[in-house]
PDB file of C-alpha atoms in Angstrom:
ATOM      1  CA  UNK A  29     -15.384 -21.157   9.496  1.00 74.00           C
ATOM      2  CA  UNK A  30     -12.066 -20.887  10.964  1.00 82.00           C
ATOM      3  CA  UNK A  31     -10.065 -21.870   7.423  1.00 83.00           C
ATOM      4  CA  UNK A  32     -12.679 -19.509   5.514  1.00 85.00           C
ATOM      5  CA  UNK A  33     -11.719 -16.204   8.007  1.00 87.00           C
ATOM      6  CA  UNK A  34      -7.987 -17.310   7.281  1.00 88.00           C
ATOM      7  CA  UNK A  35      -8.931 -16.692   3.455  1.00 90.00           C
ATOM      8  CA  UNK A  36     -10.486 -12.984   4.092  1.00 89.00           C
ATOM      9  CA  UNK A  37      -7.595 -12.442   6.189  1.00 90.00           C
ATOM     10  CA  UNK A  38      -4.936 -13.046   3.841  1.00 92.00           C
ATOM     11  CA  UNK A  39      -6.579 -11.686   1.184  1.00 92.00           C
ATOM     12  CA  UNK A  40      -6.783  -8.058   2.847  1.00 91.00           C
ATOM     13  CA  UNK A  41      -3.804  -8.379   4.332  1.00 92.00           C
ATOM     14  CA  UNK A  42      -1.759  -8.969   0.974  1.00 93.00           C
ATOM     15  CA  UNK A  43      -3.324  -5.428   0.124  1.00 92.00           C
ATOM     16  CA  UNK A  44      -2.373  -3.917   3.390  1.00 92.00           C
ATOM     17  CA  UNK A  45       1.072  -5.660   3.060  1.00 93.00           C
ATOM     18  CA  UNK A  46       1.620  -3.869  -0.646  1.00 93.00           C
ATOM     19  CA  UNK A  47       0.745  -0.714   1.035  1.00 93.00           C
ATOM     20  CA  UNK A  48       2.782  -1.009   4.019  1.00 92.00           C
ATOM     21  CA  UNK A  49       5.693  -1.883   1.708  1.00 92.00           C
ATOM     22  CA  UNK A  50       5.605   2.086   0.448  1.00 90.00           C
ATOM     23  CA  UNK A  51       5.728   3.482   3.933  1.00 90.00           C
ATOM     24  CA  UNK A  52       8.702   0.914   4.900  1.00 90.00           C
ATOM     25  CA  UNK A  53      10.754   1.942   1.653  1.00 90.00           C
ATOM     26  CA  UNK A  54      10.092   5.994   1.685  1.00 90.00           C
ATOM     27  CA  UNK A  55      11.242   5.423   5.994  1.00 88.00           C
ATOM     28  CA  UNK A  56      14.159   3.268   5.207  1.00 86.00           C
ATOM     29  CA  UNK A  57      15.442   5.491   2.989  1.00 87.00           C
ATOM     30  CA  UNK A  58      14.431   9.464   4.140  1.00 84.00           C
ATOM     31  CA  UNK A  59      13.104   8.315   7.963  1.00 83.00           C
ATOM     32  CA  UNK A  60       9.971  10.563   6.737  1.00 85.00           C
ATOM     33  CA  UNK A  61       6.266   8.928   7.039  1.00 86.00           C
ATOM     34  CA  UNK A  62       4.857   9.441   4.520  1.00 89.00           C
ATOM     35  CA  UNK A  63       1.010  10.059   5.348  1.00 88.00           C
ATOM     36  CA  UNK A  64      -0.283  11.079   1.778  1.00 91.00           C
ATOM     37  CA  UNK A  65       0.708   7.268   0.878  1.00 93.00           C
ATOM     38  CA  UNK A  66      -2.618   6.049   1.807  1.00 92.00           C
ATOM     39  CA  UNK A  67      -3.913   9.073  -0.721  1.00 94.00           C
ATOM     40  CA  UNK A  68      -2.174   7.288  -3.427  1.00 95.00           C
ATOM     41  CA  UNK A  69      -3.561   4.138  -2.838  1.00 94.00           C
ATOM     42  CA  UNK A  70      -6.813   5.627  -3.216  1.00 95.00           C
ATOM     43  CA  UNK A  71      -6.071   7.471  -6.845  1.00 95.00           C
ATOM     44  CA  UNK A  72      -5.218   4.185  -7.570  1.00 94.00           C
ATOM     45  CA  UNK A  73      -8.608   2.856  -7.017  1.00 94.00           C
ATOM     46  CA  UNK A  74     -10.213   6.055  -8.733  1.00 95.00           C
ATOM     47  CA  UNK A  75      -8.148   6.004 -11.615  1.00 95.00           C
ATOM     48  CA  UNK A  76      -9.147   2.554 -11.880  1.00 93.00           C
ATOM     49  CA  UNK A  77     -12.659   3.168 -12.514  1.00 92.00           C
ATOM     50  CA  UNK A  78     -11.741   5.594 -14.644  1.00 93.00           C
ATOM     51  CA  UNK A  79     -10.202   3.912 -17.322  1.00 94.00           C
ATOM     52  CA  UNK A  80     -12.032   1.030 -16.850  1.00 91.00           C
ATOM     53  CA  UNK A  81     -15.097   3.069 -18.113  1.00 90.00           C
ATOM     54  CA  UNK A  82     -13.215   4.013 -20.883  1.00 92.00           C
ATOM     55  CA  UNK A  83     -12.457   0.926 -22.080  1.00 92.00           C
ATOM     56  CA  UNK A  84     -15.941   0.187 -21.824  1.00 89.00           C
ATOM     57  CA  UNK A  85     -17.133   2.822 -23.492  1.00 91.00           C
ATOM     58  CA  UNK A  86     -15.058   1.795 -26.739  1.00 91.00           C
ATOM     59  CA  UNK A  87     -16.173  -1.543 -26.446  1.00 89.00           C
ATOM     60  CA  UNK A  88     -12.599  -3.424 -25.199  1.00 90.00           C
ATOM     61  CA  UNK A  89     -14.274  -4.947 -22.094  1.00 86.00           C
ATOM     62  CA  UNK A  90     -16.837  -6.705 -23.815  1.00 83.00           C
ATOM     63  CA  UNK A  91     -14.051  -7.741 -26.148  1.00 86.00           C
ATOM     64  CA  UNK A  92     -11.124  -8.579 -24.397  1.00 89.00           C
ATOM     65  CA  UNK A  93     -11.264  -8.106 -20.687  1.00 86.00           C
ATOM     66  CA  UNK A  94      -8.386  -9.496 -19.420  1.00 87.00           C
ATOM     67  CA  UNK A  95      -6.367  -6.989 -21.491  1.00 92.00           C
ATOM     68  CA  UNK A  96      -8.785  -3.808 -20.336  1.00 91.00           C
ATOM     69  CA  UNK A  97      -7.482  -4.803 -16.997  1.00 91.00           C
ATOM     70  CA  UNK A  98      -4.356  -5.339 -17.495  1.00 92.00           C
ATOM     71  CA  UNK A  99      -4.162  -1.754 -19.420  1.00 95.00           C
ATOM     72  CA  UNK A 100      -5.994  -0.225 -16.749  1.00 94.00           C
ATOM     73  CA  UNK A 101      -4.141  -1.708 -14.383  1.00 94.00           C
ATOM     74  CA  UNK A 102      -1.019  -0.400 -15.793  1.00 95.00           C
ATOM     75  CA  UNK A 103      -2.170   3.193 -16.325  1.00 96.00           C
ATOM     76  CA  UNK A 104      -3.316   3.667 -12.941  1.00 95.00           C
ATOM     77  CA  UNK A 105       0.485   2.547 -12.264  1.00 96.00           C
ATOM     78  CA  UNK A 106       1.987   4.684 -14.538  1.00 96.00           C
ATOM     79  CA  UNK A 107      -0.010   7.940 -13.208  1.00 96.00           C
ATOM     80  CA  UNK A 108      -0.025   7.300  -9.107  1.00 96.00           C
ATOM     81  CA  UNK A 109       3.714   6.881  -9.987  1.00 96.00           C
ATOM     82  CA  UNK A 110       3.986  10.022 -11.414  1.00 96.00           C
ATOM     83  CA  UNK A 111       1.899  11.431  -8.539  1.00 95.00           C
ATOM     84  CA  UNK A 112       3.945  10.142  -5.627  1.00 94.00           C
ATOM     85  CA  UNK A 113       6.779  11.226  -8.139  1.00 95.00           C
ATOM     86  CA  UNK A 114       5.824  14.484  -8.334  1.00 95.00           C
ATOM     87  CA  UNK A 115       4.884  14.894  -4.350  1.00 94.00           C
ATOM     88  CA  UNK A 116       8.405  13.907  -3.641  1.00 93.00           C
ATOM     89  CA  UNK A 117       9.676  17.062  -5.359  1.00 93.00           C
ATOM     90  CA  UNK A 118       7.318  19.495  -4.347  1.00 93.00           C
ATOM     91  CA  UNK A 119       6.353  18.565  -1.195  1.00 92.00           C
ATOM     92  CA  UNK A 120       9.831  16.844   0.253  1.00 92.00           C
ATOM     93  CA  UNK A 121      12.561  17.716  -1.441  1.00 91.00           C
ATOM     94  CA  UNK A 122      12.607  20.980  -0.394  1.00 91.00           C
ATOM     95  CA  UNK A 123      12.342  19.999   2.930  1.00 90.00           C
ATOM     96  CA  UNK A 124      15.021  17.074   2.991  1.00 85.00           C
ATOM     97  CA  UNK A 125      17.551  18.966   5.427  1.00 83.00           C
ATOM     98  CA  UNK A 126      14.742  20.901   7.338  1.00 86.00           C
ATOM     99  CA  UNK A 127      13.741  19.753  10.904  1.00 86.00           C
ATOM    100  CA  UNK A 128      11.994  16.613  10.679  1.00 82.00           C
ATOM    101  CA  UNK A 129       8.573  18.002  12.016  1.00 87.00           C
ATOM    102  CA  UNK A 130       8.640  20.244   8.860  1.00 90.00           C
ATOM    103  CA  UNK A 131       8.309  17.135   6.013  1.00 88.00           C
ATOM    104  CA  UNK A 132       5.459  15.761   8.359  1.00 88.00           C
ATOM    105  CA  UNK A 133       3.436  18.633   8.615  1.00 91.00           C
ATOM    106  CA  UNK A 134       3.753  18.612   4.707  1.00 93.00           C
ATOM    107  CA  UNK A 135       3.095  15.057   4.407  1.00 91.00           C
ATOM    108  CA  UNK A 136      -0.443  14.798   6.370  1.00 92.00           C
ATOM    109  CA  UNK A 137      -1.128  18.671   3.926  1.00 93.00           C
ATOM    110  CA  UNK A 138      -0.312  16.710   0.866  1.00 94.00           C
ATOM    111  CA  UNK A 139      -3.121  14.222   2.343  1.00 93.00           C
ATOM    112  CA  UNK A 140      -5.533  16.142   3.004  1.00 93.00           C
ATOM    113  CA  UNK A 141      -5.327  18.248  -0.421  1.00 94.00           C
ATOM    114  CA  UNK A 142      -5.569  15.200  -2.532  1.00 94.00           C
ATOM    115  CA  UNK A 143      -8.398  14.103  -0.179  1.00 94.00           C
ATOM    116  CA  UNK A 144      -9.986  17.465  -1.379  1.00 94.00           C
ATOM    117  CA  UNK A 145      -9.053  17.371  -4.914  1.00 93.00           C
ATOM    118  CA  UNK A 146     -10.740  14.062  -5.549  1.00 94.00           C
ATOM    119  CA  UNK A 147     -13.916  14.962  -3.587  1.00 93.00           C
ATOM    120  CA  UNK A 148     -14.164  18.106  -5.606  1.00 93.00           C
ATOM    121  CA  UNK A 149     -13.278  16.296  -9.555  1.00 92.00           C
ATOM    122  CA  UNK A 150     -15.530  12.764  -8.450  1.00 92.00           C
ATOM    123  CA  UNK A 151     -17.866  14.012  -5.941  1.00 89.00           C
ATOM    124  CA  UNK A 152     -18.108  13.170  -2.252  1.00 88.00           C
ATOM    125  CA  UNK A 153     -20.722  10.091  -2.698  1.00 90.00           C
ATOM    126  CA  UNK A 154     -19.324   6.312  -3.523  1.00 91.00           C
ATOM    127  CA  UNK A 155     -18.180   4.925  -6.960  1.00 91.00           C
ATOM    128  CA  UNK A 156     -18.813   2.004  -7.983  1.00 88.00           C
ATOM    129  CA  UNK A 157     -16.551  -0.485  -9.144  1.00 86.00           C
ATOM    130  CA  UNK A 158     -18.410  -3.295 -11.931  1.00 81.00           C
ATOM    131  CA  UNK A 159     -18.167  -6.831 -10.753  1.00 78.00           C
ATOM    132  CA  UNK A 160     -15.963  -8.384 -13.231  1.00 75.00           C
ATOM    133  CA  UNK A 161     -15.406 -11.545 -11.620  1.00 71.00           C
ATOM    134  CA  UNK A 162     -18.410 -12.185 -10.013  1.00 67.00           C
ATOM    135  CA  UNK A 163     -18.787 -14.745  -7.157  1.00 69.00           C
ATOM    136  CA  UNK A 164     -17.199 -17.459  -9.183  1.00 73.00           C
ATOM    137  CA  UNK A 165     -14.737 -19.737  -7.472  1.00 75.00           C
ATOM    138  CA  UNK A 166     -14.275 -22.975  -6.182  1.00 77.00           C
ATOM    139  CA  UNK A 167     -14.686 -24.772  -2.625  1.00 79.00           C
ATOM    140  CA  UNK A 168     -12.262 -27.133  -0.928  1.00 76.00           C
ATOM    141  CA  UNK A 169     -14.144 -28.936   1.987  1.00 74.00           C
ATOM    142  CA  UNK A 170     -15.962 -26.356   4.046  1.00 76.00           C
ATOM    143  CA  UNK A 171     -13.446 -23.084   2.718  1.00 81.00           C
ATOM    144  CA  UNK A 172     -14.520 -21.373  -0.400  1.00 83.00           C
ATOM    145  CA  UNK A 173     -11.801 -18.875  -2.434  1.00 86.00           C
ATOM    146  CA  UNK A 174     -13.264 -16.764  -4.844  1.00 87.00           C
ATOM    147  CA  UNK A 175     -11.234 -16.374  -8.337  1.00 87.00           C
ATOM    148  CA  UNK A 176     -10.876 -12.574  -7.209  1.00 88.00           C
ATOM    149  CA  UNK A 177      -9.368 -13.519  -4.154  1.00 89.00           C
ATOM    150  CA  UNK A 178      -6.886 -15.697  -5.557  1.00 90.00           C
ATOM    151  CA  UNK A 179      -5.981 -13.156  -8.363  1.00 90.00           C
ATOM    152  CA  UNK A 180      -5.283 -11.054  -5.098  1.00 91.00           C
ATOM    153  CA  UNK A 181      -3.152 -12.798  -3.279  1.00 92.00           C
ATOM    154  CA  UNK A 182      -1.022 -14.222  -6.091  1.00 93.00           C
ATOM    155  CA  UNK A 183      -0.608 -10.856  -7.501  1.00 92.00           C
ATOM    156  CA  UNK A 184       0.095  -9.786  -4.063  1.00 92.00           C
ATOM    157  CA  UNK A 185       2.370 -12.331  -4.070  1.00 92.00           C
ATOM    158  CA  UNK A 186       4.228 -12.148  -6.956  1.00 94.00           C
ATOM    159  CA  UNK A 187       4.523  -8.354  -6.458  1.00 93.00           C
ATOM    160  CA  UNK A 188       6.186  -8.918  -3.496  1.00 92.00           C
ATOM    161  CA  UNK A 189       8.845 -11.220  -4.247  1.00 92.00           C
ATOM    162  CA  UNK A 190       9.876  -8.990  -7.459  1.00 93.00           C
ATOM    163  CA  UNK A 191      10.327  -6.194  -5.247  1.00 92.00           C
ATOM    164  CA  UNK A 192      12.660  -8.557  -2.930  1.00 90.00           C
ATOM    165  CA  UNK A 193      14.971  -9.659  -5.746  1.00 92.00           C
ATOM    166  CA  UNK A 194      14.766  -6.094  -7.123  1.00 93.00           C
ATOM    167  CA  UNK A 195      16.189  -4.463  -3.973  1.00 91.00           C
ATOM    168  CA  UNK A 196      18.396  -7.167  -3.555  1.00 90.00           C
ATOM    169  CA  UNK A 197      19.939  -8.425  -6.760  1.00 91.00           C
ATOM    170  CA  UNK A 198      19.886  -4.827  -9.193  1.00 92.00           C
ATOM    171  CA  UNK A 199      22.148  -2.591  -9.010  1.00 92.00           C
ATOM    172  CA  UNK A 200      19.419   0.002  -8.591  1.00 93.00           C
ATOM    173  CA  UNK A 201      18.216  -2.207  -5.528  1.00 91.00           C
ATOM    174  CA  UNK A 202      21.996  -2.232  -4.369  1.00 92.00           C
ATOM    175  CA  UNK A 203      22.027   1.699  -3.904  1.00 93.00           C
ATOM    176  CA  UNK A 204      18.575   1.967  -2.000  1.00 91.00           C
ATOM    177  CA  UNK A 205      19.960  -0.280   0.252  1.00 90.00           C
ATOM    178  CA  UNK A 206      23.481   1.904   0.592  1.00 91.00           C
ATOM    179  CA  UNK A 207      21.204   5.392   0.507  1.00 91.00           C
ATOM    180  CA  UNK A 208      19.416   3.718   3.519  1.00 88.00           C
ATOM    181  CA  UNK A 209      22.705   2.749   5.255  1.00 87.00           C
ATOM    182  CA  UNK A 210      24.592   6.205   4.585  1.00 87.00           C
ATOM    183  CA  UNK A 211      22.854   9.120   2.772  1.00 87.00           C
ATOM    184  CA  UNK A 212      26.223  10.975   2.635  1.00 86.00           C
ATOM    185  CA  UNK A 213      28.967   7.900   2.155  1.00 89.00           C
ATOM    186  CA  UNK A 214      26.993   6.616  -0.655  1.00 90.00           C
ATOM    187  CA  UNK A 215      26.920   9.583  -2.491  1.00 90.00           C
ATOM    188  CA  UNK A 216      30.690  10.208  -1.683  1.00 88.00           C
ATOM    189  CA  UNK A 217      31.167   6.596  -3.691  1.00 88.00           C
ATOM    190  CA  UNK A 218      28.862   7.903  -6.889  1.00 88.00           C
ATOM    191  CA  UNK A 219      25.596   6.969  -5.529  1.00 90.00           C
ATOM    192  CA  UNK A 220      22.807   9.429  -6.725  1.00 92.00           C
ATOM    193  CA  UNK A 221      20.814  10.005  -3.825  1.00 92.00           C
ATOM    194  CA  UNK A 222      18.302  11.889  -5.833  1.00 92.00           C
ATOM    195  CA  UNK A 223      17.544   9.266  -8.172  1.00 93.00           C
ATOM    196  CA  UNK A 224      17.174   6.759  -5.588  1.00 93.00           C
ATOM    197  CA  UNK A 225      14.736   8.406  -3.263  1.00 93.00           C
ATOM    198  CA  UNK A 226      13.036   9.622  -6.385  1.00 93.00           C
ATOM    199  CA  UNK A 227      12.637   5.708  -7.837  1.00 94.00           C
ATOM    200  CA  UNK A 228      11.750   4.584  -3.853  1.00 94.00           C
ATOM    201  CA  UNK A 229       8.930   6.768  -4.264  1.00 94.00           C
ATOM    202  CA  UNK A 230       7.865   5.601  -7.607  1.00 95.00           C
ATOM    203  CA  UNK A 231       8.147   2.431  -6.855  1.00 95.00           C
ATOM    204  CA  UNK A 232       6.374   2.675  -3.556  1.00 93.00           C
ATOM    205  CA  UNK A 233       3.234   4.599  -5.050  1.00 95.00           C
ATOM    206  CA  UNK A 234       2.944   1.957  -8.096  1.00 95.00           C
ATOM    207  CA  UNK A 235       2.587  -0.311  -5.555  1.00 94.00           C
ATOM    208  CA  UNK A 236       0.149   1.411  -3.920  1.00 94.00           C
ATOM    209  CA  UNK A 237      -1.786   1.822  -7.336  1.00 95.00           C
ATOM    210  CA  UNK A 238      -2.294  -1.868  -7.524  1.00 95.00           C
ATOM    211  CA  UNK A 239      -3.250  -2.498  -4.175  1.00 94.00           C
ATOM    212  CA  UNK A 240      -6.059   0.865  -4.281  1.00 93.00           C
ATOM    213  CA  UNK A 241      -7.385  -1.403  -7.482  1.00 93.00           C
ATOM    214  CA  UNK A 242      -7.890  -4.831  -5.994  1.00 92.00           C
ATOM    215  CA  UNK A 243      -9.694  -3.336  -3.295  1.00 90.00           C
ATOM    216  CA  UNK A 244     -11.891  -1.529  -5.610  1.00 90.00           C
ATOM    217  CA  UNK A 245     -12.365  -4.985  -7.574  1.00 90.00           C
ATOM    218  CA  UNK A 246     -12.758  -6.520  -3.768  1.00 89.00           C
ATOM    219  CA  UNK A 247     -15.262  -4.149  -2.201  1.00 88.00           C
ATOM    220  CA  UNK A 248     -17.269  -2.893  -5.322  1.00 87.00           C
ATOM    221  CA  UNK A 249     -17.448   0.712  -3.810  1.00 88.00           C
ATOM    222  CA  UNK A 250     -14.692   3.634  -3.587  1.00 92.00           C
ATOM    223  CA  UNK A 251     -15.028   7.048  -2.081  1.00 92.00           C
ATOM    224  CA  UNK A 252     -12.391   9.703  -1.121  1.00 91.00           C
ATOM    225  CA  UNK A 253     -12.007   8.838   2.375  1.00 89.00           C
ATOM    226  CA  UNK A 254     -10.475   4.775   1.899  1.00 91.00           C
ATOM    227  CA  UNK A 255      -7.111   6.434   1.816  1.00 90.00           C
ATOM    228  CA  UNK A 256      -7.056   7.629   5.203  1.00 87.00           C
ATOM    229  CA  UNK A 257      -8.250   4.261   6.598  1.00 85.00           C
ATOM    230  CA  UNK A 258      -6.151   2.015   4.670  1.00 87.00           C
ATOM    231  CA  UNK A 259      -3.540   4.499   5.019  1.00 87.00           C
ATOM    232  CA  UNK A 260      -3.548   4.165   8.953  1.00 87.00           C
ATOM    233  CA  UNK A 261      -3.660   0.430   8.666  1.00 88.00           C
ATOM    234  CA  UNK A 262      -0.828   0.013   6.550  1.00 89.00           C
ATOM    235  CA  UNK A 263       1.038   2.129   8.706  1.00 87.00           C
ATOM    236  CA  UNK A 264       0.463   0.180  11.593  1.00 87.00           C
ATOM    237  CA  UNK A 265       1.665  -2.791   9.486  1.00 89.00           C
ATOM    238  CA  UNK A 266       4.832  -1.367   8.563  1.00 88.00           C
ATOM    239  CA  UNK A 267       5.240  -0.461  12.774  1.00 87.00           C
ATOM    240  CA  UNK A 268       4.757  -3.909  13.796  1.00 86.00           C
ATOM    241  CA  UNK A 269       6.589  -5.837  11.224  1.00 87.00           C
ATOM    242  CA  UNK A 270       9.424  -3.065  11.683  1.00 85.00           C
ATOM    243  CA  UNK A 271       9.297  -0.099   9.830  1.00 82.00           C
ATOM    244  CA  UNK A 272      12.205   0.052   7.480  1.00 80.00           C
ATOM    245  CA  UNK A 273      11.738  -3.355   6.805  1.00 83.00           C
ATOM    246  CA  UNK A 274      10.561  -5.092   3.515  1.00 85.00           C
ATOM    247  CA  UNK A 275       9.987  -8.206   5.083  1.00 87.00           C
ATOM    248  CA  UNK A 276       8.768  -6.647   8.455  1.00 88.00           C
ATOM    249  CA  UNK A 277       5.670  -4.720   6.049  1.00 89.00           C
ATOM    250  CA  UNK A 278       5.001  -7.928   4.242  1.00 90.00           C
ATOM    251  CA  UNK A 279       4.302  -9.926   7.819  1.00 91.00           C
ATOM    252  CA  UNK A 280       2.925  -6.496   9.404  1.00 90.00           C
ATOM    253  CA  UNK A 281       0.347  -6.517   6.710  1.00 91.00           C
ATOM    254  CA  UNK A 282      -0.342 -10.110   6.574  1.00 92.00           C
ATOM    255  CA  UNK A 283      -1.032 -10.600  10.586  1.00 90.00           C
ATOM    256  CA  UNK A 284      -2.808  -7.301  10.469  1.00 90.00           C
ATOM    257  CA  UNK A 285      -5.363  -9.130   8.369  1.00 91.00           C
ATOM    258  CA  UNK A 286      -5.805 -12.088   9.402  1.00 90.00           C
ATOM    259  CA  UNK A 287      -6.451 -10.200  13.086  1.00 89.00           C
ATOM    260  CA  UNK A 288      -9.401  -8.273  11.678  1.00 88.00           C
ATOM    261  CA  UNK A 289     -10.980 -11.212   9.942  1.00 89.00           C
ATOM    262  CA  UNK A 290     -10.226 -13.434  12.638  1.00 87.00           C
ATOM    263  CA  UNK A 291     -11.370 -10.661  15.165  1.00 86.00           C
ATOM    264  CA  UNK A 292     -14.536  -9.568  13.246  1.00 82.00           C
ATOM    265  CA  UNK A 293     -15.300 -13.355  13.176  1.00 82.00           C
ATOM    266  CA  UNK A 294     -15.151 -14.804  16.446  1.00 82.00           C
ATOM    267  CA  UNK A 295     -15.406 -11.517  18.665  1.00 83.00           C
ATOM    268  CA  UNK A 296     -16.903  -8.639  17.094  1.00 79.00           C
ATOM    269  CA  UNK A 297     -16.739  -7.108  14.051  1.00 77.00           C
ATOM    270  CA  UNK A 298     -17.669  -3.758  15.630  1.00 79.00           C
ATOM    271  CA  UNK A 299     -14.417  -3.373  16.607  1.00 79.00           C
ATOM    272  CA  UNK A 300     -12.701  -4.882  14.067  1.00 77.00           C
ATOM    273  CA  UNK A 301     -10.293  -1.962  13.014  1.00 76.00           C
ATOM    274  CA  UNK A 302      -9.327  -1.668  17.183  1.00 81.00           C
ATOM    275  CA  UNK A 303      -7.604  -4.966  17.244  1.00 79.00           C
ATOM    276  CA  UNK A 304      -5.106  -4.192  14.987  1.00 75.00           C
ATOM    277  CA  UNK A 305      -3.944  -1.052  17.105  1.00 78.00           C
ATOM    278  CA  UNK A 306      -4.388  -3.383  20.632  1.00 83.00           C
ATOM    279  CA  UNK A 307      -1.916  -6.134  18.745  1.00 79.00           C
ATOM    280  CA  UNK A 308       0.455  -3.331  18.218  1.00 77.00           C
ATOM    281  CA  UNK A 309       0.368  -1.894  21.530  1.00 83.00           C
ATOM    282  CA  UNK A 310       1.513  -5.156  22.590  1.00 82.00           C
ATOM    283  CA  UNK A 311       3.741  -5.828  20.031  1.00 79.00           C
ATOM    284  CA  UNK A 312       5.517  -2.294  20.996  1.00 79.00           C
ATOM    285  CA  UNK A 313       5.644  -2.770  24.692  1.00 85.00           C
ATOM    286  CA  UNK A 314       7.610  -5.784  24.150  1.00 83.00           C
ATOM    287  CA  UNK A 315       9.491  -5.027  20.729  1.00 81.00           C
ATOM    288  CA  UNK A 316       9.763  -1.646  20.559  1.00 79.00           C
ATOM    289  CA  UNK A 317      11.550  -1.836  16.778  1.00 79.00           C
ATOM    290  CA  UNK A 318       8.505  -4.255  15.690  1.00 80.00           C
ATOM    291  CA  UNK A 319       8.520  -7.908  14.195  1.00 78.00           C
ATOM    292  CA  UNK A 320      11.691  -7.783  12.214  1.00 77.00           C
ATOM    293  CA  UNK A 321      13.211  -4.493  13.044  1.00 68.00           C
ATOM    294  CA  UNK A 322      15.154  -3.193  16.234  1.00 59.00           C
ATOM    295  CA  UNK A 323      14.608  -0.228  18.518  1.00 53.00           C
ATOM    296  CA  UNK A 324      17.634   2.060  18.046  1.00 54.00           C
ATOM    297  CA  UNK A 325      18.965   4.525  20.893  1.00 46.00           C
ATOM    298  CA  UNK A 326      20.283   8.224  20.579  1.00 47.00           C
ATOM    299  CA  UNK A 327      22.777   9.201  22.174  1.00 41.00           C
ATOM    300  CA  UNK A 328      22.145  12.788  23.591  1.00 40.00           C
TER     301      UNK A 328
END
């Protein structure tokens, strides 16, 4: 039972972790939270069913499935990128030097307008998402892992190192990291500062996209409203691994999974989305900067 909750965990947990990932990149680099993040992730699962119907109205699933899902799974990239694109220039940009109560307000109305503008285009009940894989999997000892599950988590995976060798060996990944340091020295040494928050946010939403279309292959069932809850979750992620930090979100995300499955198990699973936020009360009253990231002081 034990090894089997430890499954669930990390398989929800390498979702939360890929969402977590777009709050700690957009705060490293702008110190904004981002709350219409979670709204992205749940396009992603939207568009998802979308274009999976498509392709299965001209006959590719029955065909070739594994390359209407990996088309669909790139097109719902491609377009939440060019959403959380497109929200960094309308609804950020022109707040970048404003007070920083200003962006937030215009974060959580970006949120709730894309909350809107899906319940009016889909309708307010649940979608549902066809069961491609099925229950199919295999069983070591007394733990079972579904193929879905392990699709998840490698692709989780996977997704998670490239974005650690991106930010880290690229020269692309070089300037984030100098844009987070110092906005204004790195564009005094020919850093665009532009481009970089603009490809943070790409970046960030396309990972988003991926993780808002495993859950919908997970769960079965999408509605308007999984942004806001997954949203929240990731965010608390990204707090207690360190927001700001890659690796902080990637831990954050992880542990915040494996608490609610563990939780849910062995305690209740009424309260399953209150451990997370008791963990981080915790984590905060001892580590106020998180996991992996440290609590700075301003001098006043």
């Amino acid at each position: 039972m034990f090894l089997q909750q430890v499954i669930n965990g990390l398989t929800i947990g390498s979702v939360y972790a890929l969402i977590a990932l777009g709050y700690s990149m957009v705060y490293g680099i702008l110190e904004l939270i981002n709350f219409a993040h979670g709204e992205i992730y749940m396009l992603g699962a939207y568009l998802g069913i979308i274009f999976l119907a498509f392709f299965t109205a001209i006959g590719l699933t029955a065909y070739n499935l594994p390359l209407a899902l990996f088309l669909t799974l790139i097109l719902s990239v491609v377009f939440c990128a060019s959403y959380g694109f497109t929200i960094e220039k309308v609804a950020y940009k022109p707040l970048r030097n404003a007070p920083r109560l200003s962006p937030l307000i215009s974060a959580i109305g970006v949120s709730i307008f894309l909350q809107n503008y899906v319940m009016l285009t889909q309708g307010a009940t649940d979608k549902v998402f066809p069961h491609l894989f099925g229950a199919s999997g295999f069983q070591f000892v007394s733990v079972r892992m579904t193929y879905l599950q392990l699709v998840i988590i490698l692709t989780s995976v996977v997704l998670m190192v490239a974005l650690r060798l991106f930010v880290r060996n690229t020269k692309m990944g070089k300037a984030m990291r100098a844009v987070a340091q110092d906005k204004t020295m790195a564009s005094l040494v020919g850093v665009n500062v532009d481009t970089v928050i603009s490809v943070t946010f790409i970046i960030g939403s396309g990972l988003a996209a991926v993780a808002g279309l495993m859950v919908a292959m997970y769960y079965g069932l999408v509605n308007y409203f999984i942004g806001y809850i997954a949203g929240i979750k990731a965010f608390t992620a990204a707090v207690l691994g360190g927001i700001g930090s890659i690796r902080g979100a990637v831990f954050g995300g992880i542990l915040l999974g494996l608490v609610e499955s563990l939780g849910g198990s062995y305690i209740s699973s009424e309260y399953k989305d209150a451990y997370a936020f008791i963990i981080l009360i915790i984590v905060l009253l001892v580590k106020p900067g998180g996991l992996f990231g440290r609590a700075e002081l301003e001098k006043v």
